[in-house]
């Protein structure tokens, strides 16, 4: 729960005894647990609500509903509501953010506002005076406040177009010198345009911004949930100014237009901390810029949040706690391999271990982890970096990617000499990784004795829960799927795995199962919102070690692993379709070889 919400609770006039008595009456929490929490709250002179939340004995929404009931004030859930812009703007964004208070409904001379602490009389008075309306207060949850605060940004989108047009007109064009370019880059119109592009991208949750000069215009595209979307088209006269502004931000050479350049910069605003990795590439019509957005303020991911579950999740948790060996993550570019490695490092990042990495490039900065950026030009390759790392007394080593024979040999050597090695490889399946290592020249018995677990993955877009449409497969759709996959076998495996529990019965056939299609609404991009991984996790046990030593084929290894309960990526994907996380179309898009 956010700190802002905790501050609000401390100001609320609900005594610990009063809250305890209400919870006792409702039998929401077992008495003995409630009494322990109450004693702790009293001894620490802390609100009982805070202690209950910290111990996960109650969720935030239920606690707020209790507060609402005790205070005799309505509770509202606004997480899926879209507030009309004119009502939203009645409370200025800085006030809404600072005091966690939003306007959501207006009836005649009456304005309904939702807040975390309805006893903040000063702020309510300020809004009453500003709007001249009668104010009706309601209690809401932190999640609702955050959802509505995002809508301030969305209502700005409408203004972006006019703002860019107006500022573009003020930018001169021609063959400017480096000094002129610097002057344009520091000028207000260009600063506003670049700030707007970045703000727009952050609002939409983009992972990359592409700025592409054309013969007659400059095209801006955003990559959202792995797909590129046209964002806006700018007039040609702003091209040089935008490129210069981004170069200034990234500390790159303004007068260098012939060779590629790489840089970084950071933006810190409110609670957002964004890091941008910038790549400038000369093209026929100028220079193309791609900026990778890395949200440094985002809360740490967990393997569960990324989509791992069941036996696969248990295998990874068991294997990452081993003191030595190799953990390999495989998949094509953009399949989330690095995120998986960072998440594993985050789990292992404790005071008593030394974690060191060699990466190209360093994506996220992590506290207490020694991260080295490779520089092949000066001889600092993955292999050279790894060799130097081994003299740094590491416990856990992360190598960004095994690209060549030398790096692979050193990674295996490190895993054999008592280090836990994490790395990535480009292969299509988990079992396919083992023959790939042998092709690179690794000795079969060394691979067999060092590999602990291999994770193959892809990223699928999550279907939007606000607008998804339920359906069941018809004969035609079923036939199309059966042409590509053994659908009966897939269903049988999912049923056996028991991941879906009561959600899937042993006698269910595909035609009985509820699936979802993407539709599209204001809250999402074409029916999808966010991404999730689909995985196959191959745990290397004694039997599979023996098969690797005997150079068994990828097919044989996969067959043996499936006998032991491994789900393939396709099976994991269809499990997530049945759970309503994604769609069949998405699974087909990312798994067709």
Tab-separated table of N, CA and C in Angstrom, residues 97 99 114 140 205 250 281 308 331-332 358 377 411 416 419 523 533:
chain	number	residue	atom	x	y	z
A	97	UNK	N	-3.223	14.860	-6.747
A	97	UNK	CA	-2.082	13.985	-6.460
A	97	UNK	C	-1.625	14.114	-5.014
A	99	UNK	N	-3.192	15.383	-2.267
A	99	UNK	CA	-4.124	15.062	-1.172
A	99	UNK	C	-4.935	13.796	-1.429
A	114	UNK	N	-14.143	11.680	-4.188
A	114	UNK	CA	-13.687	10.455	-3.519
A	114	UNK	C	-12.308	10.724	-2.951
A	140	UNK	N	-12.657	6.037	-0.807
A	140	UNK	CA	-12.303	5.108	-1.877
A	140	UNK	C	-10.972	4.446	-1.542
A	205	UNK	N	2.280	3.749	-21.647
A	205	UNK	CA	3.020	2.547	-21.242
A	205	UNK	C	3.884	2.002	-22.359
A	250	UNK	N	21.073	13.554	-23.954
A	250	UNK	CA	21.846	12.302	-23.813
A	250	UNK	C	23.351	12.524	-23.828
A	281	UNK	N	20.888	6.756	-35.245
A	281	UNK	CA	21.435	6.067	-36.419
A	281	UNK	C	21.251	6.946	-37.659
A	308	UNK	N	4.647	-17.322	-14.366
A	308	UNK	CA	5.086	-18.684	-14.034
A	308	UNK	C	4.172	-19.269	-12.969
A	331	UNK	N	15.111	-17.779	-25.846
A	331	UNK	CA	13.971	-17.233	-26.593
A	331	UNK	C	14.482	-16.181	-27.557
A	332	UNK	N	13.651	-15.744	-28.517
A	332	UNK	CA	14.102	-14.732	-29.474
A	332	UNK	C	14.246	-13.350	-28.822
A	358	UNK	N	28.000	-9.139	-16.313
A	358	UNK	CA	28.549	-8.500	-17.520
A	358	UNK	C	27.399	-8.425	-18.506
A	377	UNK	N	35.163	-2.668	-28.380
A	377	UNK	CA	36.198	-1.852	-29.046
A	377	UNK	C	37.493	-1.821	-28.252
A	411	UNK	N	31.619	-19.776	-18.899
A	411	UNK	CA	30.395	-19.867	-18.075
A	411	UNK	C	30.305	-21.262	-17.452
A	416	UNK	N	31.101	-24.832	-12.733
A	416	UNK	CA	31.726	-26.025	-12.138
A	416	UNK	C	32.527	-25.674	-10.891
A	419	UNK	N	30.178	-21.484	-8.662
A	419	UNK	CA	29.394	-20.254	-8.836
A	419	UNK	C	28.036	-20.602	-9.436
A	523	UNK	N	-9.850	1.823	-22.483
A	523	UNK	CA	-8.807	1.497	-21.502
A	523	UNK	C	-7.616	0.755	-22.109
A	533	UNK	N	4.132	-13.782	-19.631
A	533	UNK	CA	4.998	-14.752	-20.301
A	533	UNK	C	4.325	-16.101	-20.462
